[in-house]
Coordinates of C-alpha atoms in Angstrom, one line a residue:
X280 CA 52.5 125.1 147.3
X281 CA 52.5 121.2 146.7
X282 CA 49.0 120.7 147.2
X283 CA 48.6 123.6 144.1
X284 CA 50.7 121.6 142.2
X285 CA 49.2 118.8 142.6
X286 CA 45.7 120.2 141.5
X287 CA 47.3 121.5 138.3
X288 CA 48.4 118.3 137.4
X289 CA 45.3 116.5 138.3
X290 CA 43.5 119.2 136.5
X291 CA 45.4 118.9 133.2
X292 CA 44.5 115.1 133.1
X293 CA 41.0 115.8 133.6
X294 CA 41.1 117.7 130.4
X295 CA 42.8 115.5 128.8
X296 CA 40.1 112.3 129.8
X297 CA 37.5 115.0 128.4
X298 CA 39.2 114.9 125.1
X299 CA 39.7 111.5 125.0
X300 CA 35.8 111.3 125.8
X301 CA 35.1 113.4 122.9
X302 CA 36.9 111.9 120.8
X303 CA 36.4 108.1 121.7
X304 CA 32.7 108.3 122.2
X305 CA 30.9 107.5 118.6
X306 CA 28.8 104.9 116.7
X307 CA 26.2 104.9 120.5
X308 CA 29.6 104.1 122.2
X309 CA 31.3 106.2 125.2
X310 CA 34.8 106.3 126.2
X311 CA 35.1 104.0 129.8
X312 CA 38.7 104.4 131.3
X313 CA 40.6 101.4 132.2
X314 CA 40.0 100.3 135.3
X315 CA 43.1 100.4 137.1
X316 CA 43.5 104.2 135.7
X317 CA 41.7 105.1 139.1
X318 CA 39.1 106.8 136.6
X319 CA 35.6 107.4 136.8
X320 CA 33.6 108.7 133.9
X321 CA 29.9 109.9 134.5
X322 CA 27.5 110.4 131.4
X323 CA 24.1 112.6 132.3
X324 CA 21.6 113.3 129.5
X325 CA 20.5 117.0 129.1
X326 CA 18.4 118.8 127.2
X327 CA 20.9 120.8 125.8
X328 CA 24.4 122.0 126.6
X329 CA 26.3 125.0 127.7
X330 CA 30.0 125.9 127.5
X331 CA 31.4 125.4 131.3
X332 CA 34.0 123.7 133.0
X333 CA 34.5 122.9 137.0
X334 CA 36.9 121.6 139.2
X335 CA 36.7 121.0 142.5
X336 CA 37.4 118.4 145.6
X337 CA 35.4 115.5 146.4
X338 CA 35.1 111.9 147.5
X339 CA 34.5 109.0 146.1
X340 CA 34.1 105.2 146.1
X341 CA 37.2 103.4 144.6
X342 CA 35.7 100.2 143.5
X343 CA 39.0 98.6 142.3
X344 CA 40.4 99.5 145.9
X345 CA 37.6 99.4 147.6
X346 CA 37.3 102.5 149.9
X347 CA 37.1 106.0 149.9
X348 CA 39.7 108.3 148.2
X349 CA 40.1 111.7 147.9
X350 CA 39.4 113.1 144.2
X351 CA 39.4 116.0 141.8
X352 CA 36.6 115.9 139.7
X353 CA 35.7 118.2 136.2
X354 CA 32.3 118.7 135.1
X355 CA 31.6 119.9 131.8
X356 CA 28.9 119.5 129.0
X357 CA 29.4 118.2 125.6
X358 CA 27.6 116.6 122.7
X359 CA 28.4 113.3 121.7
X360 CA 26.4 111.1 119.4
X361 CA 24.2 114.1 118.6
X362 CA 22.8 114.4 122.0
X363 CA 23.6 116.6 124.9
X364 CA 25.5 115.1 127.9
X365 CA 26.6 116.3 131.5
X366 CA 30.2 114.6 131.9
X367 CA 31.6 114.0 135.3
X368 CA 35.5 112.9 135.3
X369 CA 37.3 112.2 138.7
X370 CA 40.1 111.1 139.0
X371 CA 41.6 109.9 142.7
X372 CA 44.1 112.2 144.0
X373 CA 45.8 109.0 146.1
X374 CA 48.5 108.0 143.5
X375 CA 50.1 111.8 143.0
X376 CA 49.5 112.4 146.9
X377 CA 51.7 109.2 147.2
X378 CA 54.1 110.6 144.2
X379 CA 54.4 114.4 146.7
X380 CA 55.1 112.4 149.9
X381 CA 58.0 110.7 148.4
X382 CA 59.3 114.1 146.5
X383 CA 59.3 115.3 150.4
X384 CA 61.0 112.6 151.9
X385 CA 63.1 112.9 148.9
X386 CA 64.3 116.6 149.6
X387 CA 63.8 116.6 153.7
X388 CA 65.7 113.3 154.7
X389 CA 69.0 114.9 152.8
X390 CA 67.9 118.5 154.2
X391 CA 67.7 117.1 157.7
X392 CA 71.0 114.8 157.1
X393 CA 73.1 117.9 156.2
X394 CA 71.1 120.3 158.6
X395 CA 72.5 117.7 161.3
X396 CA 75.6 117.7 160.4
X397 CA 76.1 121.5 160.0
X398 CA 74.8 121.4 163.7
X399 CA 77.1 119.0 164.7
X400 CA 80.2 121.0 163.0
X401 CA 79.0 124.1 164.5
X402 CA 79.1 122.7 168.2
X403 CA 82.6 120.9 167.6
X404 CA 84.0 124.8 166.1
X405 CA 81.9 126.8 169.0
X406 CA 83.7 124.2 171.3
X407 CA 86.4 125.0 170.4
X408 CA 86.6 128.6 169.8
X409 CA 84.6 129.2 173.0
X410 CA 86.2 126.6 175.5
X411 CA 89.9 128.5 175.7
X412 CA 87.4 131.7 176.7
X413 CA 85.8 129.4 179.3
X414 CA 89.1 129.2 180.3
X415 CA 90.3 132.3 180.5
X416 CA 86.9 133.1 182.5
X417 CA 88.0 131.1 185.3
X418 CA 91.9 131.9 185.4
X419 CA 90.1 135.2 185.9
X420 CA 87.8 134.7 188.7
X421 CA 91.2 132.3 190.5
X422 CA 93.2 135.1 190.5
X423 CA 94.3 135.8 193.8
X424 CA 96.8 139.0 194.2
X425 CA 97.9 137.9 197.4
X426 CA 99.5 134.4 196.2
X427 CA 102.5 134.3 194.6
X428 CA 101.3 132.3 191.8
X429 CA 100.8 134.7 189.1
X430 CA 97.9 134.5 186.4
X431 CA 97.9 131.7 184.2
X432 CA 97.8 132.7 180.1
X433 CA 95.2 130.5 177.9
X434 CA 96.4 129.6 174.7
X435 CA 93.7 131.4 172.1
X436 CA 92.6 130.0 168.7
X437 CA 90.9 133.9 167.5
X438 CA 92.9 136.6 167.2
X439 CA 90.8 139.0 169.5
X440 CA 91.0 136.6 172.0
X441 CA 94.9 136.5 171.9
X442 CA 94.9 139.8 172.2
X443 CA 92.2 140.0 175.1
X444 CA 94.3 137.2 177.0
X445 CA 97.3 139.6 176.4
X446 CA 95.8 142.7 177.7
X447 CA 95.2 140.7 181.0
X448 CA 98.2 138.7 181.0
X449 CA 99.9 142.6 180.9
X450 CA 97.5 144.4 183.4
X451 CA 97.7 141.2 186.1
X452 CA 101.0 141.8 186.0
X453 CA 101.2 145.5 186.7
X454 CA 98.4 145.4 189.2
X455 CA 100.4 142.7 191.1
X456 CA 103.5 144.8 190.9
X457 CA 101.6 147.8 191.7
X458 CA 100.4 145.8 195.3
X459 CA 103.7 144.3 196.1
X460 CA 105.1 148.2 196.3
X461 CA 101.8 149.3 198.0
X462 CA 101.9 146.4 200.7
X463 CA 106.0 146.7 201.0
X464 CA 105.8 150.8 201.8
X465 CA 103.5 150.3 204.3
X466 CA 105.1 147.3 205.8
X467 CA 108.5 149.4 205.8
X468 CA 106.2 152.8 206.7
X469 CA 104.8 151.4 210.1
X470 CA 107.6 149.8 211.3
X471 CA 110.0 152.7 210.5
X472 CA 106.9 154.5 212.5
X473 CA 107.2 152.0 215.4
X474 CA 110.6 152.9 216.4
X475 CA 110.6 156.4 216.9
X476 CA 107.1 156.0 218.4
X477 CA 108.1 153.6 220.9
X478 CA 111.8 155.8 221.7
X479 CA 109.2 159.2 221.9
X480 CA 107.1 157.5 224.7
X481 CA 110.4 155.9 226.3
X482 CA 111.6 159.1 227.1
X483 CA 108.2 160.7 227.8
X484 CA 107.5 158.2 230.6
X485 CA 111.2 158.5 232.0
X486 CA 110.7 162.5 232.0
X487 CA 107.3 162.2 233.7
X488 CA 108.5 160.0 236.7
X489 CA 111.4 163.0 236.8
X490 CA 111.1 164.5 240.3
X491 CA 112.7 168.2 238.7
X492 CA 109.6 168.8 236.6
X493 CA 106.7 171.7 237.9
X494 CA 103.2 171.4 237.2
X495 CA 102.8 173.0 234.0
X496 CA 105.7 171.0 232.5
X497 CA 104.2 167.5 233.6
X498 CA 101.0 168.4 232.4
X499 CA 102.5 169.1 228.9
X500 CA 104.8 166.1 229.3
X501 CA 101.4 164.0 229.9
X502 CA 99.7 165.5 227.2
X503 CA 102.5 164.8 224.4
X504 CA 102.5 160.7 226.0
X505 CA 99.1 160.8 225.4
X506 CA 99.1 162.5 221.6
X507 CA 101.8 159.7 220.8
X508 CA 100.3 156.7 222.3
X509 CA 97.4 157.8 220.3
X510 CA 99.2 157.8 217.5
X511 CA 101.2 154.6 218.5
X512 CA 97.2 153.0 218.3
X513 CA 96.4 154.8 215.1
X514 CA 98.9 152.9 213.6
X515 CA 98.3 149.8 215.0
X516 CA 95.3 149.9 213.6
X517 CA 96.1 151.5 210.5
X518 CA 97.8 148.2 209.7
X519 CA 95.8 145.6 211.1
X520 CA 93.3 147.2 208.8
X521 CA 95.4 146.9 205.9
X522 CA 95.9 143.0 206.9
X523 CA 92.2 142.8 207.2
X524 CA 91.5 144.3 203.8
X525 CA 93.7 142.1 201.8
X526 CA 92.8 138.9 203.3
X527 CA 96.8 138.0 205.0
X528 CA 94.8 136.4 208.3
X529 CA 93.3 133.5 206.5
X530 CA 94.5 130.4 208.8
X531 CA 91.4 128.6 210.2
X532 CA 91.5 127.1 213.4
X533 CA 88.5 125.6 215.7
X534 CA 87.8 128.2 218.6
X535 CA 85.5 127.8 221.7
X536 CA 84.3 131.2 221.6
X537 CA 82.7 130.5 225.1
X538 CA 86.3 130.0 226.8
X539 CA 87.7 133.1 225.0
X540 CA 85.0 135.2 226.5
X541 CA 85.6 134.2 229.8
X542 CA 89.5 134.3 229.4
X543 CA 88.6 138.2 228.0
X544 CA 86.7 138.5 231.5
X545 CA 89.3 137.6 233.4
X546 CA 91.6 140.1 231.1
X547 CA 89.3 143.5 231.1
X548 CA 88.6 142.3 235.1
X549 CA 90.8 145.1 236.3
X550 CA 89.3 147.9 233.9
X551 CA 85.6 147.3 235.5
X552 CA 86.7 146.9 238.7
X553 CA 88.1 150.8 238.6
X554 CA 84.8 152.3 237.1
X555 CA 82.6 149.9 239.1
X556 CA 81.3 148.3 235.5
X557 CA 79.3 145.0 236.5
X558 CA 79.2 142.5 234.1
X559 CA 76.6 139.9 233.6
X560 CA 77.1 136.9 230.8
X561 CA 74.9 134.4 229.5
X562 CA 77.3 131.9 227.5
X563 CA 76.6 128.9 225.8
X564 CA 79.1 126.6 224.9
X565 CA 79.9 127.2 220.9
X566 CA 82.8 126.1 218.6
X567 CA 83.5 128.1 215.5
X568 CA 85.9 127.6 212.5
X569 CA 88.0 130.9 212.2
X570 CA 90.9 132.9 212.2
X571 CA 91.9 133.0 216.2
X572 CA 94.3 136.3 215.6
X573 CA 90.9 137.5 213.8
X574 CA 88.4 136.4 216.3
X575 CA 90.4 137.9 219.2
X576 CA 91.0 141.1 217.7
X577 CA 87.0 141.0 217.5
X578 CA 86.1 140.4 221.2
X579 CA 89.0 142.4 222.6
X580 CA 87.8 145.4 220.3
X581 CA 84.0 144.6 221.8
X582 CA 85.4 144.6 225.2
X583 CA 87.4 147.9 224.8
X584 CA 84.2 149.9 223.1
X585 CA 81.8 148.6 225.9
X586 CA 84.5 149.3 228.5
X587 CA 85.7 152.9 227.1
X588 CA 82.0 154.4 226.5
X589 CA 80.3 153.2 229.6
X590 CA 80.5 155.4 232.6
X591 CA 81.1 154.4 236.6
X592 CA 78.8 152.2 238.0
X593 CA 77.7 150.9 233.9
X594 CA 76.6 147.8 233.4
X595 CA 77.8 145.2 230.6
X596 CA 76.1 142.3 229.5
X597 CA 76.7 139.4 227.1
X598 CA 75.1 136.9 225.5
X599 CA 76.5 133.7 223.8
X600 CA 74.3 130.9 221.7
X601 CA 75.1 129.3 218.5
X602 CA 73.7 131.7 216.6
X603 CA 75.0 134.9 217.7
X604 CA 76.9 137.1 220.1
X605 CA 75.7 140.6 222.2
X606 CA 77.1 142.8 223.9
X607 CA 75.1 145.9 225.6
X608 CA 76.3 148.5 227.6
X609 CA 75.1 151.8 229.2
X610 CA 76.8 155.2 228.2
X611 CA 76.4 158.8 228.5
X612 CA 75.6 158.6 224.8
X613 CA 72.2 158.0 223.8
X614 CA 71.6 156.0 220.5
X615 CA 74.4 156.3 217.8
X616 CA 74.1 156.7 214.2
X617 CA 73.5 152.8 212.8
X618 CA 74.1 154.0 209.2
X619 CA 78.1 155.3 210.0
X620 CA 79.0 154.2 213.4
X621 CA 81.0 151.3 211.3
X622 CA 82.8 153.9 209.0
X623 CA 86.5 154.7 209.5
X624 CA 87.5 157.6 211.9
X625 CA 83.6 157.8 212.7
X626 CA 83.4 159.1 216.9
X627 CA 81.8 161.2 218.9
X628 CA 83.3 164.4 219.6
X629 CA 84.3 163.7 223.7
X630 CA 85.8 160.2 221.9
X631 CA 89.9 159.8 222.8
X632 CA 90.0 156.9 220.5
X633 CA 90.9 156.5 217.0
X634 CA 87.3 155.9 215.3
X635 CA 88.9 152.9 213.9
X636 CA 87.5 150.3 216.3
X637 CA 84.5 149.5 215.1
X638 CA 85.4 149.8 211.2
X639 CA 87.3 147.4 212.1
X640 CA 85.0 145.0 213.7
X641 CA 83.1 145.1 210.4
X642 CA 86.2 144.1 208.2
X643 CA 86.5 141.2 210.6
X644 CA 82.5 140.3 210.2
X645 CA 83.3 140.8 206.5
X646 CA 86.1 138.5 206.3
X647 CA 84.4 135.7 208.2
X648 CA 81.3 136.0 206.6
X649 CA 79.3 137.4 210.0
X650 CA 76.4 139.8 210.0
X651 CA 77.1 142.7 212.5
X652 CA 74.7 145.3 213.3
X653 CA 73.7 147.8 216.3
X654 CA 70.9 148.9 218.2
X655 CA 69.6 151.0 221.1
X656 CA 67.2 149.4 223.0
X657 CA 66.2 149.9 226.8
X658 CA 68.9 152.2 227.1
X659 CA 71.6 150.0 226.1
X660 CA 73.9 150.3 223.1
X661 CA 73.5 146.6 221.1
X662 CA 75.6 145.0 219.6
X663 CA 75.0 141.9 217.7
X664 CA 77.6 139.3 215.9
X665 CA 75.3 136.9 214.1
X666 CA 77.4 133.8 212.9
X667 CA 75.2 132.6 210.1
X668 CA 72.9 135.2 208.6

């Protein structure tokens, strides 16, 4: 669009040095521009002349300055002292490219100024519209429903966000109510469960070493200990779940997993030795950074499931490295489902326990960050405790 301009311009005063020609040039004289006017007049001799006019580009020698410039140039035919002439006019384009260059400066340095600044401005507002969201962001993602601290209100500068931050403010609230009730009924639930459980199986065990009962009545006797010590474990583990699931285990403590195994060894000794179970282990001394109550729910609940589902004369083995822990073991069973054997109440049909055992083995490896998984290979049930996956 400048450079358009610019031509126009250039082109008007090429007209007007072809009047000036015209009009200058008589008595044998032609018009000659001054010569700091960056001017150049050209006078050809035709034969005779036609009515034209041309503008165009070009280049030429500047012989005030000395060096090539960029022109416009208009070539036209007139008559002048009765005789026909070819005149060329060009006029360097240098000066009025100069002229342009300031005009931009001119507009873009104040453009670029207050472009700047609105920039600047619109950081410093975005800062500070955005920040308290930032904010609010994070109290979000710190919210922990098992402290007591509650969450933590931002103070908002738009009115959407107020209202946002009040919304939560509200529903943190409710849901932390909400879990207090939740974790307090089953708190209250299972121990108002303990005590009749534990005075049901009192008597049960003081009826069944009763010398006055028959056959049939000790068999129903032992049937109804078993049914509630079943549902003594159920419980038990009902809870322990619940603990597990909302994170209330979260003391760390340095373990030697290598002397817990062999402590549990000693433990489940007796257990083996009545269903002549051999045990072989492979340990490595490790040290891991844990939970303990966590860790030895974990080992005793591998020991029980490798114990419970073998059969008489079974074998168990274990493995111990830094990396992981295993524990095979034969069984009537061949290989389980890998997709649900972790899933609550999940057994085999000729099971007597809960189905909770392993579900809650994975809420332990979930909880301590562990990768468990299971296998069937050579005829032994697999499974694996990886410690960093």
């Amino acid at each position: 669009m400048l450079i358009f301009y610019l031509n126009r311009q250039l082109d008007h005063d090429l007209v007007e040095e072809v009047t000036e020609v015209k009009e200058y040039s008589t008595g044998g004289k032609f018009y000659s521009p001054h010569e700091f006017e960056d001017l150049i007049v050209e006078y050809h001799p035709i034969k005779a002349t036609r009515s034209y006019a041309v503008y165009g580009d070009t280049l030429f020698y500047n012989p005030v300055k000395h060096h090539r410039e960029n022109a416009r140039f208009l070539r036209t035919e007139m008559n002048l002292n009765s005789k026909a002439y070819q005149i060329l006019v060009i006029a360097s384009k240098m000066e009025k490219q100069e002229q342009i260059k300031n005009i931009c400066l001119i507009i873009l340095l104040p453009v670029c100024l207050l472009l700047l600044v609105v920039l600047l401005v619109n950081r410093l507002l975005l800062r500070k519209i955005w920040n308290p969201f930032s904010q609010l962001l994070q109290n979000i993602t710190d919210f922990n429903i098992n402290q007591e601290k509650p969450y933590q209100p931002v103070e908002m500068p738009v009115a959407e966000f107020r209202q946002l931050n009040q919304v939560l403010v509200d529903l943190s609230g409710k849901i932390k109510s909400d879990y207090e009730e939740i974790k307090l009924f089953t708190e209250n639930a299972s121990h108002e469960m303990m005590t009749p459980l534990a005075i049901i199986n009192s008597r049960l065990d003081n009826m069944l070493q009763s010398n006055n009962l028959d056959t049939r009545e000790g068999e129903m006797l032992a049937e109804l200990y078993r049914a509630t010590s079943k549902l003594t474990r159920l419980n038990q583990s009902l809870l322990l779940l619940v603990k597990i699931d909302h994170n209330l285990l979260q003391d760390q403590h340095q373990i030697d997993l290598e002397a817990l195994v062999k402590e549990k060894v000693l433990y489940f000794q007796e257990l083996m030795q009545e269903r002549n179970i051999t045990i072989q282990t492979a340990l490595s001394p490790v040290v891991i950074h844990a939970n303990r109550q966590l860790i030895e729910i974990l080992i005793n609940n591998l020991f029980s499931n490798v114990i419970r589902h073998n059969y008489e004369n079974g074998r168990i083995e274990i493995d111990l490295d830094a990396q992981q822990i295993i524990f095979r073991n034969t069984g009537h069973n061949p290989a389980l489902d890998p997709g649900r054997i972790f899933d609550r109440f999940y057994k085999d049909s000729t099971s007597e326990g809960t189905g909770l055992g392993l579900a809650i083995l994975k809420q332990i490896c979930i909880r301590q960050h562990y990768a468990l998984s299971y296998a069937y290979l050579k005829g032994l049930h697999t499974f694996t405790i990886t410690f960093k996956p």
